[in-house]
Amino acid sequence: MKGWTAAELLDHPDRLLGPLVRTVDGDRRSPLRAAGWDEALDRTVSATSRSQARFGRDSVGCFGGGGLTNEKSYLLGKFARVALRSASIDYNGRFCMSSAATAANVAFGVDRGLPFPLADVAGTRALLLAGSNLADTMPPAMRHLDELKERGGRLIVVDPRASATARAADVHLQPLPGTDLALANGLLYLALRAGHVDEAYVATRTSGFEEVKAGISAYWPDRVERITGVPVGALERAVEILGSAATAMILTARGAEQHSDGTDTAQAFINLALAFGLPGREHSGYGTITGQGNGQGGREHGQKADQLPGYRRIDDPEARAHVAGVWGIDPGELPGAGPSAYEMLSALGTDGGVRTLLVFASNVVVSAPDRDHVISRLRALDFLAVSDMFLSETAGEADVVFPTAQWAEEEGTMTNLEGRVIRRRRALAPPAGVRDDLQIITDLATRLGRGGFFSSDPQEVFEELRRASAGGAADYSGIGYARIEAEDGVFWPAAEGEQGTPRLFTDRFPTPDGRARFVRVEFREAAEQPDPEFPYVLTTGRLMRQYQSGNQTRRIASLGDGDGDALPGAEMHPDLAREHGIGEGDRVELRTRRGKAVFAARLTDAIRPDTVFAPFHWGGASSANALTGRALDPRSRMPAFKACALAITRISPS
Ligand SMILES: Nc1nc2c(c(=O)[nH]1)N[C@H]1C(S)=C(S)[C@@H](COP(=O)(O)OP(=O)(O)OC[C@H]3O[C@@H](n4cnc5c(=O)[nH]c(N)nc54)[C@H](O)[C@@H]3O)O[C@H]1N2
Ligand SMILES: Nc1nc2c(c(=O)[nH]1)N[C@H]1C(S)=C(S)[C@@H](COP(=O)(O)OP(=O)(O)OC[C@H]3O[C@@H](n4cnc5c(=O)[nH]c(N)nc54)[C@H](O)[C@@H]3O)O[C@H]1N2
Ligand SMILES: [Mo]
């Protein structure tokens, strides 16, 4: 539905058709007014220079997005390092892909979400999906699950809700949010006990198993049932299916990953996949289901705080020398690693924090946790510039808004969830007065005196990205626009003159010793635990008809809330509703230690009675992120979007 209706946004009446600026006089902020490009760009560059003169180079920050093309995310990363010479850049993928990415880099030596083509899923005999609601979040992929089932394959879904995906499963495990790590370790315990561990694979292709095995003895079934609420019998059924199938896959998504222990949880599912001997085998393996359109490419080419193009580390001297060579600067000019997304947002306007922020393709007022805190930090900035097609809640806070081109109006490439680089083609010119992000970045660089380093031509940018990525983990040097066209996409890595790589790990892992690493991980409770005042658990996520912060999809009337209701719905069990005198459709207030939000009660026995599910697609009075907290995963800096302590009250009938 989102695809069918997306074209309505191209000429939507809300479309921004020229820059907006606001003047600030002491404490008085004027409303946003229309302005010319020169004024908008000049104001931004003056603010940048003022901040850097007073507070140092890192006081100007960039916040990017996984919706940007490879060319745009690459150029934004280069802009921060070469034009601003600032370490302060990160992006919304930190809220999305960072936990699974961190775990995969450790275990496999590389982070390509699916190390095999998506279509391989149809040919596996057993699939475990942890925290993915594919039926609503990636409907086109459901055809592979349908085919899997037609061929007699079995499906196991781990989700606190009987989601549309879970309803298609042979086995549905329904854990308390935030307990997947205990569940994964518990499955490994049972696999060991039943003799399902692939000893030969473990011996020849992995390291670290003994250490993991020693830890797993603490995850006996009764204890795991107590922690997760999943009956021992269901755990045993899942292990029997996975262990006895000739081929099997384990895939995780945000439900398992967006927690204060999200990286360790992904690691626990990887341990399980390694114990079954899956990664690198036909129709088998572990993968994470990447979310945004360019969620994969967006995490490879330098808009991440610690990263240079080609998935290189910014603290690696060899990587710095290579990329500085391609950029024509001295490696010493490159800044080091900067703060992660939420740490950057949390420190806006403080001593040592960012004072001038440029946002490209993210609506953090709606999508970042603890909304009131984020708004107060944005308001503490000296200057905020936002590039968007529509006036998002975040753009509404800005001093300058740049109107930008949409998908159908630009050339570029995206890297899909399988690591396949594909083309985005321009079908129309953007409206007069609108510039694309490559132009905006280049215009800013020119005014900063660094224009000679930047091109706004997508193909030229991509050619440079190829050179910058050469030799890196995500090597694009063999991938050109013509080849993408001819081959219907090319899987990285593809070094100059080489074929792409649809399937990774067939003979070795790109780790120093060629083996995959087991990593011992221990369950710990979610960062925030229920107590008598906040007795339930809130988890958040997506609806089929809405996209992300809703800045695009909320403008399409035919999408609505699924049934045309004005107030978005929060799912709760009828037993829980009854305790609070709540009936179907009643207005309810959800409350956490941060704030409150109003939703319509959606009564369903498809959810655990101790858990409430709220979509995060709305701002204002129905903002799920007014409720979520600031806890971050210590390894990936991923916010704990999927578990916090909650109280509920009925406000009024529907
Ligand atoms: N319609 C639609 N599709 C989208 C998007 C969208 O906004 N709308 N966004 C895209 C993006 S960026 C992303 S990242 C993907 C996300 O895709 P998914 O990860 O599939 O989406 P979510 O709804 O965030 O979470 C999936 C499921 O996790 C469950 N869950 C909640 N807490 C837990 C838990 O503790 N453990 C487990 N195992 N499960 C839990 C939820 O009940 C939910 O059904 O979707 C992409 N596709
Ligand atoms: N509570 C809760 N919060 C969550 C999540 C959750 O499950 N629960 N999920 C998290 C996840 S996985 C994600 S990915 C984030 C997403 O959160 P956001 O990053 O806020 O997501 P979008 O709504 O896609 O924001 C993109 C913005 O950029 C604009 N835009 C789109 N394309 C372009 C472009 O090419 N250029 C420019 N300049 N602008 C563009 C859009 O209009 C929109 O305003 O939310 C996170 N927040
Ligand atoms: Mo995402």
CSV table of C-alpha atoms in Angstrom, one decimal, residues 156-357:
chain,number,residue,atom,x,y,z
A,156,ILE,CA,9.1,-20.5,14.1
A,157,VAL,CA,8.3,-16.9,15.1
A,158,VAL,CA,9.5,-15.2,18.3
A,159,ASP,CA,7.3,-12.2,19.2
A,160,PRO,CA,5.4,-11.1,22.3
A,161,ARG,CA,2.4,-10.5,19.9
A,162,ALA,CA,0.7,-13.0,17.6
A,163,SER,CA,1.5,-10.6,14.8
A,164,ALA,CA,0.4,-11.2,11.2
A,165,THR,CA,3.7,-13.0,10.7
A,166,ALA,CA,3.4,-15.1,13.9
A,167,ARG,CA,0.0,-16.2,12.8
A,168,ALA,CA,1.6,-17.9,9.8
A,169,ALA,CA,4.0,-19.8,12.0
A,170,ASP,CA,4.1,-23.5,13.0
A,171,VAL,CA,5.5,-22.5,16.4
A,172,HIS,CA,5.0,-19.1,18.0
A,173,LEU,CA,7.2,-18.3,21.0
A,174,GLN,CA,5.7,-15.4,22.9
A,175,PRO,CA,8.4,-14.0,25.3
A,176,LEU,CA,8.3,-11.0,27.6
A,177,PRO,CA,9.9,-8.1,25.7
A,178,GLY,CA,13.6,-7.9,26.4
A,179,THR,CA,14.2,-11.5,27.2
A,180,ASP,CA,15.2,-12.9,23.8
A,181,LEU,CA,18.8,-13.4,25.0
A,182,ALA,CA,17.7,-15.8,27.7
A,183,LEU,CA,15.5,-17.5,25.1
A,184,ALA,CA,18.3,-17.9,22.5
A,185,ASN,CA,20.7,-19.3,25.2
A,186,GLY,CA,17.9,-21.6,26.4
A,187,LEU,CA,17.5,-22.9,22.8
A,188,LEU,CA,21.2,-23.6,22.7
A,189,TYR,CA,21.0,-25.4,26.0
A,190,LEU,CA,18.4,-27.7,24.6
A,191,ALA,CA,20.2,-28.2,21.3
A,192,LEU,CA,23.3,-29.3,23.2
A,193,ARG,CA,21.2,-31.7,25.3
A,194,ALA,CA,19.5,-33.2,22.3
A,195,GLY,CA,22.8,-33.7,20.5
A,196,HIS,CA,21.9,-31.2,17.7
A,197,VAL,CA,25.2,-29.3,17.7
A,198,ASP,CA,27.2,-29.8,14.5
A,199,GLU,CA,30.5,-30.8,16.0
A,200,ALA,CA,32.4,-31.0,12.8
A,201,TYR,CA,31.4,-27.5,11.7
A,202,VAL,CA,32.1,-26.1,15.1
A,203,ALA,CA,35.6,-27.7,15.1
A,204,THR,CA,36.6,-26.6,11.6
A,205,ARG,CA,34.8,-23.3,11.0
A,206,THR,CA,34.5,-21.6,14.4
A,207,SER,CA,36.4,-20.5,17.5
A,208,GLY,CA,35.2,-19.9,21.1
A,209,PHE,CA,32.6,-22.6,21.4
A,210,GLU,CA,34.0,-24.1,24.7
A,211,GLU,CA,33.6,-20.7,26.5
A,212,VAL,CA,30.0,-20.4,25.2
A,213,LYS,CA,29.2,-23.9,26.2
A,214,ALA,CA,30.4,-23.3,29.7
A,215,GLY,CA,28.1,-20.3,30.0
A,216,ILE,CA,25.0,-22.1,28.5
A,217,SER,CA,24.8,-24.5,31.4
A,218,ALA,CA,23.1,-21.7,33.4
A,219,TYR,CA,20.1,-21.6,30.9
A,220,TRP,CA,18.2,-24.7,31.9
A,221,PRO,CA,14.7,-24.9,30.5
A,222,ASP,CA,12.8,-24.1,33.7
A,223,ARG,CA,14.8,-21.0,34.3
A,224,VAL,CA,14.4,-19.8,30.8
A,225,GLU,CA,10.6,-20.4,31.0
A,226,ARG,CA,10.6,-18.3,34.2
A,227,ILE,CA,12.5,-15.4,32.6
A,228,THR,CA,10.7,-15.4,29.2
A,229,GLY,CA,7.3,-16.8,30.0
A,230,VAL,CA,7.7,-19.3,27.1
A,231,PRO,CA,6.7,-22.8,28.1
A,232,VAL,CA,9.5,-25.5,28.0
A,233,GLY,CA,7.5,-27.6,25.6
A,234,ALA,CA,7.4,-24.8,23.0
A,235,LEU,CA,11.2,-24.3,23.4
A,236,GLU,CA,11.7,-28.0,22.8
A,237,ARG,CA,9.5,-28.0,19.7
A,238,ALA,CA,11.5,-25.1,18.2
A,239,VAL,CA,14.8,-26.8,18.8
A,240,GLU,CA,13.5,-30.1,17.4
A,241,ILE,CA,12.5,-28.4,14.2
A,242,LEU,CA,15.7,-26.4,13.8
A,243,GLY,CA,17.9,-29.3,14.9
A,244,SER,CA,16.4,-32.0,12.7
A,245,ALA,CA,16.0,-29.9,9.5
A,246,ALA,CA,18.6,-30.4,6.7
A,247,THR,CA,18.8,-26.7,6.2
A,248,ALA,CA,17.8,-23.8,8.5
A,249,MET,CA,18.0,-20.1,8.9
A,250,ILE,CA,17.8,-17.7,11.9
A,251,LEU,CA,16.9,-14.1,11.1
A,252,THR,CA,16.5,-11.3,13.7
A,253,ALA,CA,14.9,-7.9,13.3
A,254,ARG,CA,14.1,-4.9,15.5
A,255,GLY,CA,12.0,-6.8,18.0
A,256,ALA,CA,15.0,-8.7,19.3
A,257,GLU,CA,17.6,-6.0,18.6
A,258,GLN,CA,16.2,-2.7,19.9
A,259,HIS,CA,17.1,-3.3,23.6
A,260,SER,CA,19.6,-2.3,26.1
A,261,ASP,CA,21.2,-5.8,25.5
A,262,GLY,CA,20.3,-5.8,21.8
A,263,THR,CA,23.9,-6.5,20.6
A,264,ASP,CA,24.4,-9.4,23.0
A,265,THR,CA,21.0,-10.7,22.0
A,266,ALA,CA,21.9,-10.7,18.3
A,267,GLN,CA,25.2,-12.4,19.3
A,268,ALA,CA,23.2,-15.1,21.2
A,269,PHE,CA,21.2,-15.9,18.0
A,270,ILE,CA,24.4,-16.0,16.0
A,271,ASN,CA,25.9,-18.5,18.6
A,272,LEU,CA,22.8,-20.6,18.0
A,273,ALA,CA,23.2,-20.5,14.2
A,274,LEU,CA,26.9,-21.4,14.5
A,275,ALA,CA,26.2,-24.3,16.8
A,276,PHE,CA,23.7,-25.7,14.3
A,277,GLY,CA,26.4,-25.2,11.6
A,278,LEU,CA,24.4,-22.9,9.5
A,279,PRO,CA,26.4,-19.8,8.3
A,280,GLY,CA,28.0,-20.4,4.9
A,281,ARG,CA,25.9,-23.5,4.1
A,282,GLU,CA,23.4,-23.7,1.3
A,283,HIS,CA,19.9,-22.4,2.1
A,284,SER,CA,21.1,-21.8,5.7
A,285,GLY,CA,22.6,-19.1,7.9
A,286,TYR,CA,22.0,-16.1,10.1
A,287,GLY,CA,20.9,-12.7,8.9
A,288,THR,CA,19.4,-9.5,10.1
A,289,ILE,CA,16.5,-8.0,8.2
A,290,THR,CA,17.5,-4.5,7.3
A,291,GLY,CA,14.8,-2.0,7.5
A,292,GLN,CA,15.1,1.3,5.6
A,293,GLY,CA,15.3,1.5,1.8
A,294,ASN,CA,19.1,2.0,1.9
A,295,GLY,CA,19.6,0.7,5.4
A,296,GLN,CA,22.5,-1.5,4.2
A,297,GLY,CA,24.4,1.0,2.0
A,298,GLY,CA,23.6,3.8,4.5
A,299,ARG,CA,25.7,1.9,7.1
A,300,GLU,CA,28.8,1.4,4.9
A,301,HIS,CA,30.1,4.6,3.5
A,302,GLY,CA,30.9,7.0,6.2
A,303,GLN,CA,27.9,8.7,7.8
A,304,LYS,CA,28.5,6.5,10.9
A,305,ALA,CA,30.5,8.2,13.7
A,306,ASP,CA,33.4,5.7,13.6
A,307,GLN,CA,33.5,5.0,9.9
A,308,LEU,CA,35.1,5.8,6.6
A,309,PRO,CA,33.8,4.6,3.2
A,310,GLY,CA,33.9,0.9,2.4
A,311,TYR,CA,33.0,0.0,6.0
A,312,ARG,CA,36.4,1.1,7.1
A,313,ARG,CA,37.2,2.2,10.6
A,314,ILE,CA,38.1,5.8,11.1
A,315,ASP,CA,40.7,4.9,13.7
A,316,ASP,CA,42.6,2.6,11.4
A,317,PRO,CA,45.7,4.4,10.1
A,318,GLU,CA,45.7,2.4,6.8
A,319,ALA,CA,42.1,3.3,6.1
A,320,ARG,CA,42.7,6.9,6.9
A,321,ALA,CA,45.7,7.0,4.5
A,322,HIS,CA,43.7,5.4,1.7
A,323,VAL,CA,40.6,7.5,2.0
A,324,ALA,CA,42.6,10.8,2.5
A,325,GLY,CA,44.4,9.9,-0.7
A,326,VAL,CA,41.1,9.5,-2.6
A,327,TRP,CA,39.9,12.8,-1.1
A,328,GLY,CA,43.1,14.7,-1.8
A,329,ILE,CA,43.8,15.7,1.8
A,330,ASP,CA,46.4,14.9,4.4
A,331,PRO,CA,45.3,12.0,6.7
A,332,GLY,CA,46.1,14.2,9.6
A,333,GLU,CA,43.3,16.5,8.6
A,334,LEU,CA,40.7,13.7,9.1
A,335,PRO,CA,38.9,13.9,12.5
A,336,GLY,CA,38.6,10.8,14.7
A,337,ALA,CA,35.4,9.0,15.8
A,338,GLY,CA,32.5,11.2,17.0
A,339,PRO,CA,29.6,10.6,19.3
A,340,SER,CA,26.8,8.1,18.4
A,341,ALA,CA,23.4,9.4,17.3
A,342,TYR,CA,21.6,9.6,20.6
A,343,GLU,CA,24.7,10.7,22.5
A,344,MET,CA,25.1,13.5,20.0
A,345,LEU,CA,21.4,14.5,20.4
A,346,SER,CA,21.6,14.3,24.2
A,347,ALA,CA,24.5,16.8,24.3
A,348,LEU,CA,23.1,19.4,21.8
A,349,GLY,CA,23.8,22.9,23.1
A,350,THR,CA,25.9,21.8,26.0
A,351,ASP,CA,29.6,22.5,26.7
A,352,GLY,CA,31.5,20.2,24.4
A,353,GLY,CA,28.3,19.3,22.5
A,354,VAL,CA,27.1,20.2,19.0
A,355,ARG,CA,25.9,23.9,18.7
A,356,THR,CA,24.9,23.8,15.0
A,357,LEU,CA,23.2,20.7,13.7
